[in-house]
Amino acid sequence: MNKLTSLKYLEMKDIAINISRNLKDLNQKYAGLQPYLDQINVIEEQVAALEQAAYKLDAYSKKLEAKYKKLEKR
């Protein structure tokens, strides 16, 4: 029974070591990707700001077009 328990604990230890090693590898890969993820976040913010500017420009151009059509009818 003790040998079986001992073997089970050794097996669990190996699994824990592998998990730890894999986690370290993933953390290193994530750290390597972090600058790119930061750039993506910045681009996403810039795109959102550009989108808002486009909506405002569209609304302004529609108002301007309506004024032009109103003046054209005179």
XYZ file of N, CA and C in Angstrom:
222
model
N 0.827 -1.192 0.000
C 0.000 0.000 0.000
C 0.871 1.256 0.000
N 1.929 1.265 0.835
C 2.802 2.431 0.888
C 3.531 2.648 -0.432
N 3.926 1.543 -1.096
C 4.597 1.680 -2.390
C 3.646 2.261 -3.427
N 2.414 1.793 -3.394
C 1.417 2.287 -4.330
C 1.155 3.773 -4.096
N 1.038 4.150 -2.826
C 0.830 5.557 -2.484
C 2.038 6.386 -2.882
N 3.223 5.844 -2.625
C 4.457 6.546 -2.981
C 4.550 6.745 -4.494
N 4.209 5.721 -5.252
C 4.233 5.832 -6.709
C 3.219 6.862 -7.199
N 2.059 6.876 -6.568
C 1.022 7.829 -6.960
C 1.504 9.261 -6.711
N 2.155 9.485 -5.565
C 2.668 10.822 -5.258
C 3.792 11.227 -6.211
N 4.642 10.274 -6.580
C 5.696 10.573 -7.552
C 5.090 10.936 -8.907
N 4.044 10.218 -9.270
C 3.349 10.515 -10.521
C 2.730 11.915 -10.476
N 2.116 12.232 -9.355
C 1.513 13.558 -9.191
C 2.586 14.641 -9.205
N 3.738 14.343 -8.625
C 4.851 15.300 -8.620
C 5.318 15.568 -10.045
N 5.455 14.514 -10.845
C 5.865 14.677 -12.243
C 4.850 15.508 -13.018
N 3.581 15.248 -12.772
C 2.529 16.020 -13.442
C 2.621 17.490 -13.043
N 2.829 17.740 -11.754
C 2.941 19.121 -11.275
C 4.159 19.817 -11.881
N 5.253 19.099 -12.002
C 6.470 19.670 -12.600
C 6.215 20.015 -14.064
N 5.548 19.122 -14.783
C 5.232 19.385 -16.191
C 4.290 20.578 -16.337
N 3.313 20.649 -15.470
C 2.388 21.791 -15.508
C 3.141 23.084 -15.238
N 4.022 23.053 -14.253
C 4.810 24.240 -13.921
C 5.693 24.655 -15.093
N 6.329 23.692 -15.727
C 7.195 23.969 -16.874
C 6.379 24.565 -18.027
N 5.228 23.965 -18.292
C 4.369 24.471 -19.368
C 3.854 25.872 -19.062
N 3.535 26.115 -17.807
C 3.064 27.440 -17.414
C 4.159 28.485 -17.598
N 5.388 28.130 -17.250
C 6.508 29.052 -17.462
C 6.687 29.353 -18.948
N 6.582 28.309 -19.770
C 6.702 28.506 -21.223
C 5.603 29.425 -21.741
N 4.382 29.188 -21.293
C 3.267 30.035 -21.724
C 3.451 31.477 -21.271
N 3.934 31.662 -20.060
C 4.168 33.020 -19.563
C 5.245 33.730 -20.376
N 6.282 32.992 -20.771
C 7.328 33.583 -21.608
C 6.780 33.958 -22.982
N 5.966 33.086 -23.553
C 5.365 33.389 -24.854
C 4.435 34.596 -24.752
N 3.671 34.646 -23.672
C 2.763 35.775 -23.473
C 3.557 37.070 -23.326
N 4.653 37.012 -22.582
C 5.499 38.198 -22.417
C 6.072 38.635 -23.762
N 6.401 37.675 -24.616
C 6.901 38.010 -25.948
C 5.828 38.635 -26.828
N 4.594 38.230 -26.618
C 3.481 38.773 -27.401
C 2.951 40.095 -26.848
N 3.275 40.406 -25.615
C 2.703 41.583 -24.953
C 2.891 42.885 -25.730
N 4.078 43.166 -26.292
C 4.209 44.409 -27.072
C 3.225 44.472 -28.245
N 3.010 43.334 -28.891
C 2.074 43.305 -30.018
C 0.634 43.487 -29.537
N 0.323 42.886 -28.398
C -1.018 43.056 -27.829
C -1.257 44.510 -27.439
N -0.217 45.153 -26.910
C -0.330 46.576 -26.573
C -0.564 47.413 -27.827
N 0.158 47.082 -28.896
C -0.032 47.801 -30.163
C -1.449 47.607 -30.690
N -1.967 46.401 -30.566
C -3.335 46.127 -31.013
C -4.324 46.962 -30.216
N -4.106 47.076 -28.909
C -4.996 47.890 -28.079
C -4.958 49.354 -28.493
N -3.765 49.865 -28.778
C -3.630 51.259 -29.212
C -4.341 51.464 -30.545
N -4.132 50.534 -31.470
C -4.786 50.635 -32.780
C -6.301 50.575 -32.623
N -6.766 49.710 -31.745
C -8.204 49.589 -31.506
C -8.786 50.905 -30.986
N -8.074 51.550 -30.074
C -8.525 52.847 -29.560
C -8.531 53.898 -30.666
N -7.495 53.885 -31.498
C -7.419 54.850 -32.596
C -8.532 54.619 -33.614
N -8.838 53.368 -33.885
C -9.918 53.051 -34.822
C -11.254 53.522 -34.260
N -11.465 53.336 -32.965
C -12.705 53.793 -32.344
C -12.824 55.312 -32.443
N -11.719 56.023 -32.206
C -11.737 57.485 -32.312
C -11.982 57.910 -33.758
N -11.366 57.225 -34.699
C -11.561 57.526 -36.115
C -13.005 57.258 -36.532
N -13.569 56.203 -36.006
C -14.961 55.872 -36.301
C -15.902 56.967 -35.792
N -15.639 57.460 -34.600
C -16.455 58.551 -34.058
C -16.319 59.805 -34.914
N -15.104 60.090 -35.344
C -14.886 61.254 -36.208
C -15.627 61.079 -37.531
N -15.637 59.869 -38.060
C -16.343 59.602 -39.318
C -17.843 59.807 -39.147
N -18.397 59.368 -38.017
C -19.828 59.578 -37.758
C -20.154 61.064 -37.666
N -19.283 61.806 -36.974
C -19.507 63.250 -36.849
C -19.411 63.931 -38.211
N -18.431 63.537 -39.001
C -18.264 64.103 -40.335
C -19.463 63.767 -41.219
N -19.965 62.561 -41.100
C -21.135 62.149 -41.871
C -22.355 62.980 -41.481
N -22.551 63.167 -40.189
C -23.687 63.973 -39.731
C -23.550 65.410 -40.215
N -22.340 65.952 -40.134
C -22.108 67.326 -40.588
C -22.351 67.450 -42.089
N -21.880 66.470 -42.862
C -22.065 66.545 -44.318
C -23.541 66.430 -44.687
N -24.300 65.660 -43.931
C -25.744 65.566 -44.189
C -26.438 66.893 -43.900
N -26.038 67.553 -42.810
C -26.604 68.875 -42.500
C -26.242 69.871 -43.593
N -24.991 69.826 -44.012
C -24.522 70.728 -45.056
C -25.269 70.473 -46.366
N -25.492 69.227 -46.686
C -26.227 68.883 -47.898
C -27.668 69.380 -47.814
N -28.269 69.233 -46.654
C -29.647 69.711 -46.477
C -29.710 71.225 -46.642
N -28.730 71.940 -46.077
C -28.698 73.402 -46.229
C -28.515 73.776 -47.698
N -27.642 73.056 -48.391
C -27.391 73.334 -49.808
C -28.664 73.125 -50.632
N -29.361 72.029 -50.367
C -30.599 71.758 -51.105
C -31.658 72.816 -50.811
N -31.683 73.277 -49.571
C -32.642 74.316 -49.184
C -32.325 75.615 -49.922
N -31.044 75.969 -49.997
C -30.636 77.186 -50.704
C -30.829 77.037 -52.212
N -30.657 75.849 -52.717
C -30.794 75.598 -54.143
C -32.243 75.796 -54.613
N -33.196 75.520 -53.729
C -34.609 75.652 -54.071
C -35.034 77.108 -54.205
N -34.309 78.004 -53.633
C -34.680 79.426 -53.666
C -34.583 79.974 -55.012
